[in-house]
Structures are given as structure tokens and as C-alpha cells.
CSV table of C-alpha atoms and ligand atoms in Angstrom, one decimal:
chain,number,residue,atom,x,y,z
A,8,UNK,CA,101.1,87.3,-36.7
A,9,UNK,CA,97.8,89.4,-35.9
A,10,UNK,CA,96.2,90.5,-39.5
A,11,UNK,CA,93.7,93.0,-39.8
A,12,UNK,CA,92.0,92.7,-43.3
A,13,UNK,CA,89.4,95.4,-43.7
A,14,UNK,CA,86.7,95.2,-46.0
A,15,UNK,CA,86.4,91.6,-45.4
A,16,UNK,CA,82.6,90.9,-45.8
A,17,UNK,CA,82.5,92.4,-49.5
A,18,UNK,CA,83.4,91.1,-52.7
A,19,UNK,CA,87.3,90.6,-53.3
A,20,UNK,CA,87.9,91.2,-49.1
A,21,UNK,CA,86.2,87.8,-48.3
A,22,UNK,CA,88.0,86.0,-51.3
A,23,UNK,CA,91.4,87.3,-49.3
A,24,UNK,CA,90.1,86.4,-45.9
A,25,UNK,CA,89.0,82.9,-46.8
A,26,UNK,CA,92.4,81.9,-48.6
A,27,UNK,CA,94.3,83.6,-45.4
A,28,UNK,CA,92.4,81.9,-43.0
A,29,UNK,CA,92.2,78.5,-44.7
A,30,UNK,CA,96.1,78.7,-45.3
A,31,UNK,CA,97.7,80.0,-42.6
A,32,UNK,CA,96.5,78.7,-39.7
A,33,UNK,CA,99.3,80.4,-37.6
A,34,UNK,CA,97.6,83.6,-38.5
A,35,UNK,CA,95.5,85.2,-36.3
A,36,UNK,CA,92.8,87.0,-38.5
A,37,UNK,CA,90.5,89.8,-38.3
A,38,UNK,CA,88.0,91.0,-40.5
A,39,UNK,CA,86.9,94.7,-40.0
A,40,UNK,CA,83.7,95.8,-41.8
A,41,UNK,CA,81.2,97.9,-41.5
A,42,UNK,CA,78.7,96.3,-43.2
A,43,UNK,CA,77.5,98.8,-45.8
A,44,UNK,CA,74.9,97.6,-48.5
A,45,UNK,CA,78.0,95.8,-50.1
A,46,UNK,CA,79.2,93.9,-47.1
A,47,UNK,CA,77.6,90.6,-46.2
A,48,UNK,CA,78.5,87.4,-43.9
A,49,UNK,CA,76.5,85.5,-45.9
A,50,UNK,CA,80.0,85.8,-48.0
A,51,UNK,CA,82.1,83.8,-45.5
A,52,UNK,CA,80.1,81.5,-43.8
A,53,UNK,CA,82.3,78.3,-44.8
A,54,UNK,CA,84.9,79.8,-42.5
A,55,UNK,CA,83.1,81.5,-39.6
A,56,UNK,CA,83.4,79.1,-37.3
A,57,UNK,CA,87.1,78.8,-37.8
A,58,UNK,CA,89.0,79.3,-35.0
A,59,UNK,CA,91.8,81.6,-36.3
A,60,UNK,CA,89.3,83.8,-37.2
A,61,UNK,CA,87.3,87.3,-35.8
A,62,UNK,CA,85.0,89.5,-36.9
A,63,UNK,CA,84.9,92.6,-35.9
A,64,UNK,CA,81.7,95.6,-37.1
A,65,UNK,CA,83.2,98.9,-37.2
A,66,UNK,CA,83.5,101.7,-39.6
A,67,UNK,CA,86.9,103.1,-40.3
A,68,UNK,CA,86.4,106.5,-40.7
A,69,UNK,CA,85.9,106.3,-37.1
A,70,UNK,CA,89.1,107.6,-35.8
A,71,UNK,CA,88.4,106.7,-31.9
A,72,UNK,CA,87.4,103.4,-32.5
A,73,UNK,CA,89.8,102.4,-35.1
A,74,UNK,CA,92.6,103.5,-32.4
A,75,UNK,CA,91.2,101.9,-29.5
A,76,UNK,CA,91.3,98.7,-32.0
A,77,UNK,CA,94.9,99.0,-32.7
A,78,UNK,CA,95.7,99.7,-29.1
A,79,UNK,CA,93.6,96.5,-28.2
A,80,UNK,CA,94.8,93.9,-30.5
A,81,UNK,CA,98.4,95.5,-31.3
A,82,UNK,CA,97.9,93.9,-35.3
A,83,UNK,CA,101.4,93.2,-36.9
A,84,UNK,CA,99.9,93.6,-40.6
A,85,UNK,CA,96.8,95.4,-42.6
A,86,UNK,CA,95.3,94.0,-45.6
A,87,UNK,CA,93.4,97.4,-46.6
A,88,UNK,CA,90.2,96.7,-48.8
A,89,UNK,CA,87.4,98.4,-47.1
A,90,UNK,CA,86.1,101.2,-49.5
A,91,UNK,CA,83.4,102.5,-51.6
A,92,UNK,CA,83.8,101.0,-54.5
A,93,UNK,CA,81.0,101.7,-57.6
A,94,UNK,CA,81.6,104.3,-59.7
A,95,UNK,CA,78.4,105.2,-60.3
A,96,UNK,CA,77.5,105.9,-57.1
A,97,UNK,CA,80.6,107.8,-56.7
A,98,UNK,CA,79.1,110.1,-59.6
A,99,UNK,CA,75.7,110.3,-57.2
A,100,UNK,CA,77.5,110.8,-53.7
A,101,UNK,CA,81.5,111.7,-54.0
A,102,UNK,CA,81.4,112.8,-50.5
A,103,UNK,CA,81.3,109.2,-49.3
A,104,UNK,CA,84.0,107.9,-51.1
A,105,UNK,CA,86.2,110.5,-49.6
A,106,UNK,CA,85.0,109.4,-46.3
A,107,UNK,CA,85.8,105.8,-46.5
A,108,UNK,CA,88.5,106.0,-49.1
A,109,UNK,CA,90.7,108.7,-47.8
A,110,UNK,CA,90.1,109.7,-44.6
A,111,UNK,CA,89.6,106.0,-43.7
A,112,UNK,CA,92.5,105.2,-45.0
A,113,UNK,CA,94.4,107.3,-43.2
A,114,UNK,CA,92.6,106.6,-40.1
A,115,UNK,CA,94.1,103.3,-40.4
A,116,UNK,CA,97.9,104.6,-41.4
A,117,UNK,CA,97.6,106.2,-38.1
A,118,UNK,CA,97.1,103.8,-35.8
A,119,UNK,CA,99.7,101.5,-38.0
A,120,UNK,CA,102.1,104.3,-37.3
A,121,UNK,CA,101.5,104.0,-33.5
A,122,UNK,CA,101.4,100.1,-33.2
A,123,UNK,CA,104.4,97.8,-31.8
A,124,UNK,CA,106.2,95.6,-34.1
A,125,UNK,CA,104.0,96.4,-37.1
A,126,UNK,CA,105.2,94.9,-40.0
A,127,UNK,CA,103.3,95.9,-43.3
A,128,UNK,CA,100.3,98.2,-44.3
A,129,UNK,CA,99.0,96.2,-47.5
A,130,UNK,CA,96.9,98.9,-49.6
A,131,UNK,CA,95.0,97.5,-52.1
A,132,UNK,CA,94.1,99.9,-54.9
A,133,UNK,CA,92.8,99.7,-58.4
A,134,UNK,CA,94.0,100.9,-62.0
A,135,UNK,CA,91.3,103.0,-62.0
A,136,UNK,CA,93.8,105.5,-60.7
A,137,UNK,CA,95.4,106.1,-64.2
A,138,UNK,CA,92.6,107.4,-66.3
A,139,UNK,CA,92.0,106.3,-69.4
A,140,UNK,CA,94.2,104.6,-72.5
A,141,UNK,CA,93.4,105.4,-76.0
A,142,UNK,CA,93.6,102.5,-78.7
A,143,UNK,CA,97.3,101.0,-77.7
A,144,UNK,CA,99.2,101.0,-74.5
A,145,UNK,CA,99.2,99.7,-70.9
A,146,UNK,CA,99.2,100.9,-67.5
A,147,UNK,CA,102.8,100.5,-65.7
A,148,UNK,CA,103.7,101.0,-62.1
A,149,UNK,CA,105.3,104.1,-63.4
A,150,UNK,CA,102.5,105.6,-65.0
A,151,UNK,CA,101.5,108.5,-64.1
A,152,UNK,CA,98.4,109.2,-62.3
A,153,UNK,CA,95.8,110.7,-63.9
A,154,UNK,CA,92.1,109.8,-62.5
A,155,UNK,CA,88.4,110.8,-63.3
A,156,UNK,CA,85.6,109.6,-61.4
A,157,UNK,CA,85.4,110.7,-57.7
A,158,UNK,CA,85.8,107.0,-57.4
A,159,UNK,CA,89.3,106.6,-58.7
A,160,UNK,CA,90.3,110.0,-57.4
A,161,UNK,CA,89.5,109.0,-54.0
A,162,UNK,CA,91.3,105.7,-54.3
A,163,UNK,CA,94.3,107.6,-55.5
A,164,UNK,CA,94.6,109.9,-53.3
A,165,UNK,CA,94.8,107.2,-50.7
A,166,UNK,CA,97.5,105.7,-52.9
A,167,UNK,CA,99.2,109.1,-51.8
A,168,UNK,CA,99.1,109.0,-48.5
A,169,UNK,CA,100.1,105.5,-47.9
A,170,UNK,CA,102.9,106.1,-50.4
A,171,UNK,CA,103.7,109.4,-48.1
A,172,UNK,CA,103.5,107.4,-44.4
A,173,UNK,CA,106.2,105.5,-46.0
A,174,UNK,CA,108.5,108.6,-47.1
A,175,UNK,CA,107.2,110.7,-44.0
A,176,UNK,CA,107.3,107.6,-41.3
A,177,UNK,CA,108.7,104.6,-42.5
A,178,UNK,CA,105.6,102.9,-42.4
A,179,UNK,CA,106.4,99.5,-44.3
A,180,UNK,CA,103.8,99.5,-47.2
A,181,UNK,CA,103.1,98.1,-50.3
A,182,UNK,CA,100.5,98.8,-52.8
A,183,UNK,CA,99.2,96.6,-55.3
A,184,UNK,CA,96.6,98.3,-58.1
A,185,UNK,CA,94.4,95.5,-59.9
A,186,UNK,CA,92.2,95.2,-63.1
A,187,UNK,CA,88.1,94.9,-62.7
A,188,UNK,CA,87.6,91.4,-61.0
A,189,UNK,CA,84.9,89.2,-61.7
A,190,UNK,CA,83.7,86.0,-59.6
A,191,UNK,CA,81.2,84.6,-57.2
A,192,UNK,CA,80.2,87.2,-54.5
A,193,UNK,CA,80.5,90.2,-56.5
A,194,UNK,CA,77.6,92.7,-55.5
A,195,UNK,CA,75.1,92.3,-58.5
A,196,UNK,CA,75.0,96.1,-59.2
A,197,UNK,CA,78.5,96.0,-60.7
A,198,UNK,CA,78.3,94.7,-64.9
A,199,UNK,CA,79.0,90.7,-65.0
A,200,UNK,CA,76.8,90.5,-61.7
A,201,UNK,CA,74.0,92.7,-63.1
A,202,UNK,CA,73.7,91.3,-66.3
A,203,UNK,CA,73.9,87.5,-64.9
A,204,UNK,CA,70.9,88.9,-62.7
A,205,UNK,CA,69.2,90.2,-65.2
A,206,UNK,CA,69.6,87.3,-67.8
A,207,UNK,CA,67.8,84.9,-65.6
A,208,UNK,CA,65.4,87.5,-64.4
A,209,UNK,CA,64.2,88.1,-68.4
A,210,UNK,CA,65.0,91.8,-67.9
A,211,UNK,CA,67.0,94.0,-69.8
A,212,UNK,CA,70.8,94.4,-69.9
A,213,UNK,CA,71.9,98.1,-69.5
A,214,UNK,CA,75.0,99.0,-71.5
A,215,UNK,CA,76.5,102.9,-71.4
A,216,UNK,CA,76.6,103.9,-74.6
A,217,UNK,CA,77.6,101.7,-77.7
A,218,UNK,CA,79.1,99.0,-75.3
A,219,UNK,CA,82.9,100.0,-76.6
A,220,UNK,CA,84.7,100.6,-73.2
A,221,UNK,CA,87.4,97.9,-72.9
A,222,UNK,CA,87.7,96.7,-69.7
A,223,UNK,CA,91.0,93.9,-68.5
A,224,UNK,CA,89.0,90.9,-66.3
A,225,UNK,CA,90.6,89.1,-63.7
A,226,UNK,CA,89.0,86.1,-61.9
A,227,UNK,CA,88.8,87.3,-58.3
A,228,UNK,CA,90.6,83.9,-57.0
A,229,UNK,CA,93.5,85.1,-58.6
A,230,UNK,CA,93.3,88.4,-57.0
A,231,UNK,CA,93.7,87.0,-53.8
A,232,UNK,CA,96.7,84.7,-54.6
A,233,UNK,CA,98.2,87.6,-56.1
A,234,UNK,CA,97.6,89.7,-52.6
A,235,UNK,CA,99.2,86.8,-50.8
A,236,UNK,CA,102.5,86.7,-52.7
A,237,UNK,CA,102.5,90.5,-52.9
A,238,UNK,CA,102.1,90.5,-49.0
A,239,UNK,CA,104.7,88.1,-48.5
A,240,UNK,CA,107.1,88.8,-50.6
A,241,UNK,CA,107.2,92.2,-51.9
A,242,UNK,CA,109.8,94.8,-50.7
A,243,UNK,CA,108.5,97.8,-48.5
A,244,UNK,CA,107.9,101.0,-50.6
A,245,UNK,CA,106.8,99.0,-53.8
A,246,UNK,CA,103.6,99.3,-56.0
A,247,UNK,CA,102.5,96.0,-57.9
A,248,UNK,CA,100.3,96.0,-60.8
A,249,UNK,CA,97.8,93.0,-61.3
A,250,UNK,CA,95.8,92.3,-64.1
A,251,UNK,CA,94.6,89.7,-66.5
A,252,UNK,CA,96.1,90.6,-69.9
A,253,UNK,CA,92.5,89.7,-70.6
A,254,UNK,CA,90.8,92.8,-72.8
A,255,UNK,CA,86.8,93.2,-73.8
A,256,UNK,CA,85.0,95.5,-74.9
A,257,UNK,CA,81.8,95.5,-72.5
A,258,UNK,CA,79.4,94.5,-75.5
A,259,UNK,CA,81.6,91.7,-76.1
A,260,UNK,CA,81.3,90.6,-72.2
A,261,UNK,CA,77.8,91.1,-72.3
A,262,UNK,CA,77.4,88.6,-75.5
A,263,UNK,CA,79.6,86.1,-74.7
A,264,UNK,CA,77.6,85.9,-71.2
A,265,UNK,CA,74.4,85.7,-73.1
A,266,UNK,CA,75.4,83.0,-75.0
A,267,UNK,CA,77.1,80.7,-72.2
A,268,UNK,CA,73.5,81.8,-70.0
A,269,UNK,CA,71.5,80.5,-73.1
A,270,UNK,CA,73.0,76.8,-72.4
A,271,UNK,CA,72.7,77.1,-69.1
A,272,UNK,CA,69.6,77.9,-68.9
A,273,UNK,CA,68.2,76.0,-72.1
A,274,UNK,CA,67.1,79.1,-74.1
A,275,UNK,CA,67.2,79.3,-78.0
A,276,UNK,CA,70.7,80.1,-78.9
A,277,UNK,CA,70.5,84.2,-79.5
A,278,UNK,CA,67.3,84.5,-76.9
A,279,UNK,CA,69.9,86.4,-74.1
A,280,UNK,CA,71.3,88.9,-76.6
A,281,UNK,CA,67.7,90.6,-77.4
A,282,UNK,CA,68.0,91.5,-73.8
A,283,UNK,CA,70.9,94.1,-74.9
A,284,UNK,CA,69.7,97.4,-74.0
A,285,UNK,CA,71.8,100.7,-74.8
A,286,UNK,CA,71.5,103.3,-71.9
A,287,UNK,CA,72.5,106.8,-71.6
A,288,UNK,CA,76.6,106.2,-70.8
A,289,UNK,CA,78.4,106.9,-67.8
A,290,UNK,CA,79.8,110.7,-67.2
A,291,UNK,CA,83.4,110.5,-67.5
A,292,UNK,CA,83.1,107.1,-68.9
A,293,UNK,CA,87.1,106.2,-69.4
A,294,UNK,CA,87.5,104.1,-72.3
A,295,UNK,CA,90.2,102.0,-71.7
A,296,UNK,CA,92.1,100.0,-68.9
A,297,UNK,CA,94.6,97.9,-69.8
A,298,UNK,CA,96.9,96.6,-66.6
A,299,UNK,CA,101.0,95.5,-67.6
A,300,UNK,CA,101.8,93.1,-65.1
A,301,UNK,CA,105.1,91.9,-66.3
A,302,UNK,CA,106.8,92.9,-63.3
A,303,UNK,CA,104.2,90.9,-60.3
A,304,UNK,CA,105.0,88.2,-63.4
A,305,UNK,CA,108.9,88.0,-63.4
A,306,UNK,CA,109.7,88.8,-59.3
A,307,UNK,CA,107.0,87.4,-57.6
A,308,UNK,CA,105.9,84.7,-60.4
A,309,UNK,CA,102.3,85.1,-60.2
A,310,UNK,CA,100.7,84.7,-63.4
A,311,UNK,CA,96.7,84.6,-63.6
A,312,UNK,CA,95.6,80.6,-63.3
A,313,UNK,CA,92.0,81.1,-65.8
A,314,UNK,CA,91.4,82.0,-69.3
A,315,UNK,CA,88.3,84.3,-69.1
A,316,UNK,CA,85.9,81.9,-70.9
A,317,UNK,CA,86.2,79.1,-68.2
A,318,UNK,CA,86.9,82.0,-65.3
A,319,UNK,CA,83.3,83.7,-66.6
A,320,UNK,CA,81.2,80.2,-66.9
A,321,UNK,CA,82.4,79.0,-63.9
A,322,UNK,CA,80.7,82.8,-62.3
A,323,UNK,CA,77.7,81.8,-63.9
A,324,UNK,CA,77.3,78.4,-62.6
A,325,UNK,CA,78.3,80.4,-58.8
A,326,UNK,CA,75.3,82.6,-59.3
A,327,UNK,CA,73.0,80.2,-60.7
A,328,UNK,CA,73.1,77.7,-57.5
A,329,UNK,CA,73.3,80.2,-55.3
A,330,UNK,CA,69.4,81.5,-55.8
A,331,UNK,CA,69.4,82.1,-52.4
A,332,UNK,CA,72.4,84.4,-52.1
A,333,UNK,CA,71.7,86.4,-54.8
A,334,UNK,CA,67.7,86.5,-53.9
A,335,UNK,CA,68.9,88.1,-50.7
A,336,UNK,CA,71.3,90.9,-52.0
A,337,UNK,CA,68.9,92.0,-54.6
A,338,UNK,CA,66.2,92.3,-52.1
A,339,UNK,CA,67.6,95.3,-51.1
A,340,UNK,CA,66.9,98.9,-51.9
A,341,UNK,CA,69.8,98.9,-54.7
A,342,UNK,CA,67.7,97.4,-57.0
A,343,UNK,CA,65.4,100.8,-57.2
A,344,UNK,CA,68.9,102.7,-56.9
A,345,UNK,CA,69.9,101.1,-60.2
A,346,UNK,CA,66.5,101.3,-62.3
A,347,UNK,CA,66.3,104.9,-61.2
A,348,UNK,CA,69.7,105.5,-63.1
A,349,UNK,CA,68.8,104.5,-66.4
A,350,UNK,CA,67.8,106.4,-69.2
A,351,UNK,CA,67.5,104.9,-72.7
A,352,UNK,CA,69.0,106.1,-75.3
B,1,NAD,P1,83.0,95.9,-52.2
B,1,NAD,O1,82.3,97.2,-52.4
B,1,NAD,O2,82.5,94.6,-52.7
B,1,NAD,O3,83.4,95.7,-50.7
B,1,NAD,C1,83.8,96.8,-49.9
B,1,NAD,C2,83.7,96.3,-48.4
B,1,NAD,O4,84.1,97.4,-47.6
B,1,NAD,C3,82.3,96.0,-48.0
B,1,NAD,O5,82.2,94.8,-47.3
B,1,NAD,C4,81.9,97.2,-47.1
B,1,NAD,O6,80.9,96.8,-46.1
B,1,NAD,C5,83.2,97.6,-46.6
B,1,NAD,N1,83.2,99.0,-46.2
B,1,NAD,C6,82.8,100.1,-46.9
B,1,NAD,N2,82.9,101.2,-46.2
B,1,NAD,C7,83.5,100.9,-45.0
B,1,NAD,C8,83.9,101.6,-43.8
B,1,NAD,N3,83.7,102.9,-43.8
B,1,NAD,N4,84.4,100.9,-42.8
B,1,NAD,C9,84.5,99.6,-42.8
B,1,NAD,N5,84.2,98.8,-43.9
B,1,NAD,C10,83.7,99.5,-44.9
B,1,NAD,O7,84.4,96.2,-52.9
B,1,NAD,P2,85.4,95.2,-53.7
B,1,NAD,O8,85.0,95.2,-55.1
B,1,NAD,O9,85.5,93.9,-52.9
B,1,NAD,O10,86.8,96.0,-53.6
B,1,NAD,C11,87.7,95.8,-52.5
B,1,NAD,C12,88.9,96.7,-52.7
B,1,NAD,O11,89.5,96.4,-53.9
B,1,NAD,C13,88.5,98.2,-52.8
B,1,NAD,O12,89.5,98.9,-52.1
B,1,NAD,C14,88.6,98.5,-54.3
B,1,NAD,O13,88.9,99.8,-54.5
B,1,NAD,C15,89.7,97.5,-54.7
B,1,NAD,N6,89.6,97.1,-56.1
B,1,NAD,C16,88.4,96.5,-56.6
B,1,NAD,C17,88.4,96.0,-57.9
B,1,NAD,C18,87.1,95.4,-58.5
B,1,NAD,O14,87.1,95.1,-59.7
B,1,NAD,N7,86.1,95.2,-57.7
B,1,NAD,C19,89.5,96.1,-58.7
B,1,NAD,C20,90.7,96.7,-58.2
B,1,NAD,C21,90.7,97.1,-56.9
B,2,TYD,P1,81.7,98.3,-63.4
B,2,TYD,O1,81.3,96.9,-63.2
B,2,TYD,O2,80.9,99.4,-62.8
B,2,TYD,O3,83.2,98.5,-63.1
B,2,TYD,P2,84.2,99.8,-63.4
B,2,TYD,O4,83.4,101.0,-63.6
B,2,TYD,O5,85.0,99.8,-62.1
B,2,TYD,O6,85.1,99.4,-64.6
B,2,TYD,O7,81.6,98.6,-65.0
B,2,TYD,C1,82.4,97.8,-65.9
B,2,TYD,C2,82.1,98.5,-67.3
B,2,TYD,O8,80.7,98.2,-67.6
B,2,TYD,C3,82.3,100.0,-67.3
B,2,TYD,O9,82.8,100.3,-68.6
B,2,TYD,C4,80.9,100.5,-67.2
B,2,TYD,C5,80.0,99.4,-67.9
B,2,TYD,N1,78.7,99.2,-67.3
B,2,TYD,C6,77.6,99.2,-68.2
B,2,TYD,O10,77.7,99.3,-69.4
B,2,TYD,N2,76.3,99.0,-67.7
B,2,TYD,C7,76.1,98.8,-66.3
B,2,TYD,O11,75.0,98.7,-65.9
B,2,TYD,C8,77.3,98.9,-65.4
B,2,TYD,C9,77.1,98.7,-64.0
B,2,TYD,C10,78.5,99.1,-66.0
């Protein structure tokens, strides 16, 4: 089996390539990325050398190449994660989200439509794609679309099409749509990143509005094994959704990191939360996400393996021996991208 994960070198991507590659070594696997500011070997260098393993530069939305690829390697399965991914910079640049998102998407459901004993297109999407949920309630597979940023409209719409290569062409698919993930290698611009960051840099944490946006956390590990039961197991034409049952508001996240940050880093308990800085909130800030994953639960038997306390310590103690990784991404030019965005209220 020839595997084409795309997206490999960013945050959730290299999770999924490293459990693929370390598992199955009767895989062949290939990780296609392009390498944007949120890509980075540096995520997968415990398996580079493997030898059931390529990686491959390219940018989807390039429709020659990404044909020649298929012709070339004749891939039996995707694992779809490349995209643009922030929100905010979404709100800043929509067009490049419909770039990667959509037309790169299907980009890659055309060449899987012309390929030889292809077996599965695995989209992965988020629950972004639902919109928002007042005080009760949880996102089902059934639920109906409804999205607002140009992020999550972009990530639905290519939720659409692979759905429609499968009504149009019998293109096998599946589509799983997952809570926000947090773990080691997530790209320090996103808000458990940021703030660890920022907490050991003294500087302040930015939180839109009064902090009240509930957000449903996953560990990123258990993202990946739910990807690799979904990918082997799920019938063709299904949607999964994943999530953590695991609800916070963001002021809560941001509190309870402060205070396992002021043990680690042997501050006076309370030092962390002065940090707390309220900032001008997001536009179209959607309240709440809250994922039902009853089904993935009771036919596939996955169930999330952390409780978020241990799943967010064990982050921090990621980031904090891995100066060196973190120095390196926050090098960048991001870090002037993401000052430049705050206004205090
Ligand atoms: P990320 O931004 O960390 O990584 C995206 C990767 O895609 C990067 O390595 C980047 O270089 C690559 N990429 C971007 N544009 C490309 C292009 N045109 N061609 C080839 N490669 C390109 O994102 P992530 O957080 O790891 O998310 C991965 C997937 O999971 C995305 O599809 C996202 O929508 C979805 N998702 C993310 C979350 C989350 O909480 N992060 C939750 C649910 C679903
Ligand atoms: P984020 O990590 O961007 O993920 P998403 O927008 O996909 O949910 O944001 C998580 C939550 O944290 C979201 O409600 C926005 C909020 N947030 C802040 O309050 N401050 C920040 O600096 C960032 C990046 C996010």
C-alpha cells in the first residue's frame, strides 16, 4: 500500500505520519508538503531516515504537478491534511485558504479519480464547519452545516466536494471532522502554543474578548489513532466526528496553563495569571464548539486515551525541553504578524 499523507510536516500531519510509519512498516509512505511558515522537518526528524518513508516538496494547488505525482507513484490511499489552517489569518487573507483548501483539494480528488486501484481518499476536516452552539448542544455528523470564518467555509466546502467525488465518481472517501487539538509541535501562533510561549517569555497573554469562547480539546496523539482506525475501518461515504468531550472556556485554558507553568517554572503561585491580557476579539468569533462522538465511540471503539489536565502538562513539559524547536519557529516573521494584530481593549 502506497500512502500519500499531505500536510505532513505541520502540526497534526506529522503526528499521523510518524504513527503510520512507525506502525506499518508494510506501508509505503509519502509526505507531501509545501512547506509554508507552518510546515517544518524539524517536526519529524526521529523518523527521517526510516526507510518506508519519502518526502516529497510540492504545493497542491499545483494541478500539473500533483498529476504527474499520481501518475508517478500510482498511491492506493490519501491522508488529506495539507491546508491553511488559522483563522485569523483567514480573516487577513481568505483568498489563500480557498487556494489550498478547495482548489487543492480538489486537485488531489482528481488525480485519485484517475489513479489504478485507489482505495480511499481520507479527508480530514474540522468542526469548525458547523458554526457555532449556544449554551447546550453538540455537533453530530448530521448537523447541518453552517460556517463563518473564511477558514471554516473553505474547509467545508472541501467537505463538499469530496462528499460529491463520491456521489458523482465513486471515489471511496471518508471524512472525519475533529475538535481543536493541542500537543507538542503545534505552530505557536495558535492559543495553547502562544500562551505557553509567551508565559516563559514574561510577555502578555492575548485573550479575544472576555475569554468566554468554549472550545472542546483533544490531545493531538489521539487525533492520529483516531485517523488510523477511521482509515481502516470506516465504510466508504461515511463522516466521523472526533472530539474530546473535553469543554473550556479559553480564560479557563489560559489559567489552568498559568498555573501548571508557575510550577514548572518555579514562579509564585498566581505570577502567570497577571500576564492575562484582554484584546480586541476575533470577527465572527463563534462561541461554542462542542464535538458528539458517540458514534467513532460505539463502531470504531476509539475513545480519547488523556484527561486534559495530564494531556496539557505533558504539552508544557514538550515545549519547555524543546528551547530549540520553539526558538526556531518563533524566529520567524509570524511573530511581527501576531503583535501587529492586537489591539487592547
Ligand atoms: P498546520 O497549519 O499545522 O499544518 C498544515 C500543513 O499543510 C503545513 O505543514 C503546511 O506546510 C502544509 N500546506 C499548507 N498549504 C499547502 C499546500 N498548498 N500544499 C502542500 N502543503 C501545504 O495545520 P494542522 O493544525 O496540523 O491541521 C491539519 C489539518 O487538520 C487541516 O486540514 C485542518 O483543517 C485540520 N484540523 C485541524 C485542527 C486543529 O485543531 N489544528 C482540528 C481539526 C481539523
Ligand atoms: P485557535 O487556537 O486560533 O483555534 P480556533 O480558532 O481554530 O478554535 O483559538 C482557540 C480559541 O482561542 C478561539 O476561541 C480564539 C481564542 N484565541 C485567543 O483568545 N487569543 C489568541 O491569541 C488566539 C490565537 C486565540
Amino acid at each position: 500500500m502506497k500512502i500519500l499523507i499531505t500536510g505532513g510536516a505541520g502540526f497534526i500531519g506529522s503526528h499521523v505520519v510518524r504513527l503510520f510509519v512507525n506502525k506499518y512498516s508494510n506501508y509505503q509512505i509519502y509526505n507531501l508538503d509545501k512547506l509554508t511558515y507552518a510546515g517544518n522537518l524539524a517536526n519529524l526528524t526521529d523518523i527521517e531516515g526510516k526507510p518506508n518513508y519519502t518526502f516529497i516538496k510540492g504545493d497542491i494547488v499545483d494541478a500539473d504537478f500533483i498529476n504527474k505525482l499520481f501518475a508517478e507513484h500510482k498511491f492506493n490511499a490519501v491522508i488529506h491534511l495539507a491546508a491553511e489552517s488559522h483563522v485569523d489569518r483567514s480573516i487577513s487573507n481568505p483568498l489563500e485558504f480557498v487556494y489550498t483548501n478547495v482548489i487543492g483539494t480538489v486537485n488531489l480528488l482528481n488525480a485519485a479519480k484517475t489513479t489504478p486501484d485507489f482505495k480511499l481518499f481520507y479527508h480530514v476536516s474540522t468542526d469548525e464547519v458547523y458554526g457555532s452552539l449556544g449554551d447546550t448542544g453538540m455537533f453530530t455528523e448530521t448537523t447541518a452545516y453552517d460556517p463563518h470564518s473564511p477558514y471554516s467555509a473553505s474547509k467545508a466546502s472541501s467537505d463538499h466536494f469530496v462528499r460529491a467525488y463520491h456521489d458523482t465518481y465513486k471515489l471511496p472517501v471518508v471524512i472525519s471532522n475533529c475538535s481543536n487539538n493541542y500537543g507538542p509541535y503545534h505552530f505557536p501562533e495558535k492559543l495553547i502554543p502562544l500562551c505557553i510561549n509567551n508565559i516563559k517569555n514574561n510577555k502578555p497573554l492575548p485573550i479575544y474578548g472576555k475569554g468566554e469562547n468554549v472550545r472542546d480539546w483533544l490531545f493531538v496523539e489521539d487525533h492520529a489513532r483516531a485517523i488510523d482506525v477511521i482509515f481502516h475501518k470506516a465504510k466508504h461515504g461515511s463522516t466521523y466526528n472526533i472530539g474530546g468531550h473535553n469543554e473550556w472556556t479559553n480564560i479557563a485554558v489560559i489559567r489552568l496553563l498559568c498555573r501548571i507553568m508557575d510550577k514548572k517554572l518555579n514562579r509564585a503561585a498566581g505570577a502567570n495569571e497577571k500576564l492575562i491580557t484582554f484584546v480586541k476579539d476575533r470577527a465572527g468569533h463563534d462561541l461554542r464548539y462542542a464535538i458528539d462522538s458517540t458514534k467513532l465511540q460505539n463502531d470504531l471503539g476509539w475513545k480519547p486515551s488523556l484527561q486534559f489536565e495530564e494531556g496539557l502538562e505533558k504539552t508544557v513539559d514538550w515545549y519547555l525541553a524543546n528551547d530549540e524547536w520553539l526558538d526556531n519557529v518563533t524566529s520567524g516573521s509570524y511573530q511581527k504578524y501576531y503583535e501587529s494584530q492586537y489591539v487592547k481593549r
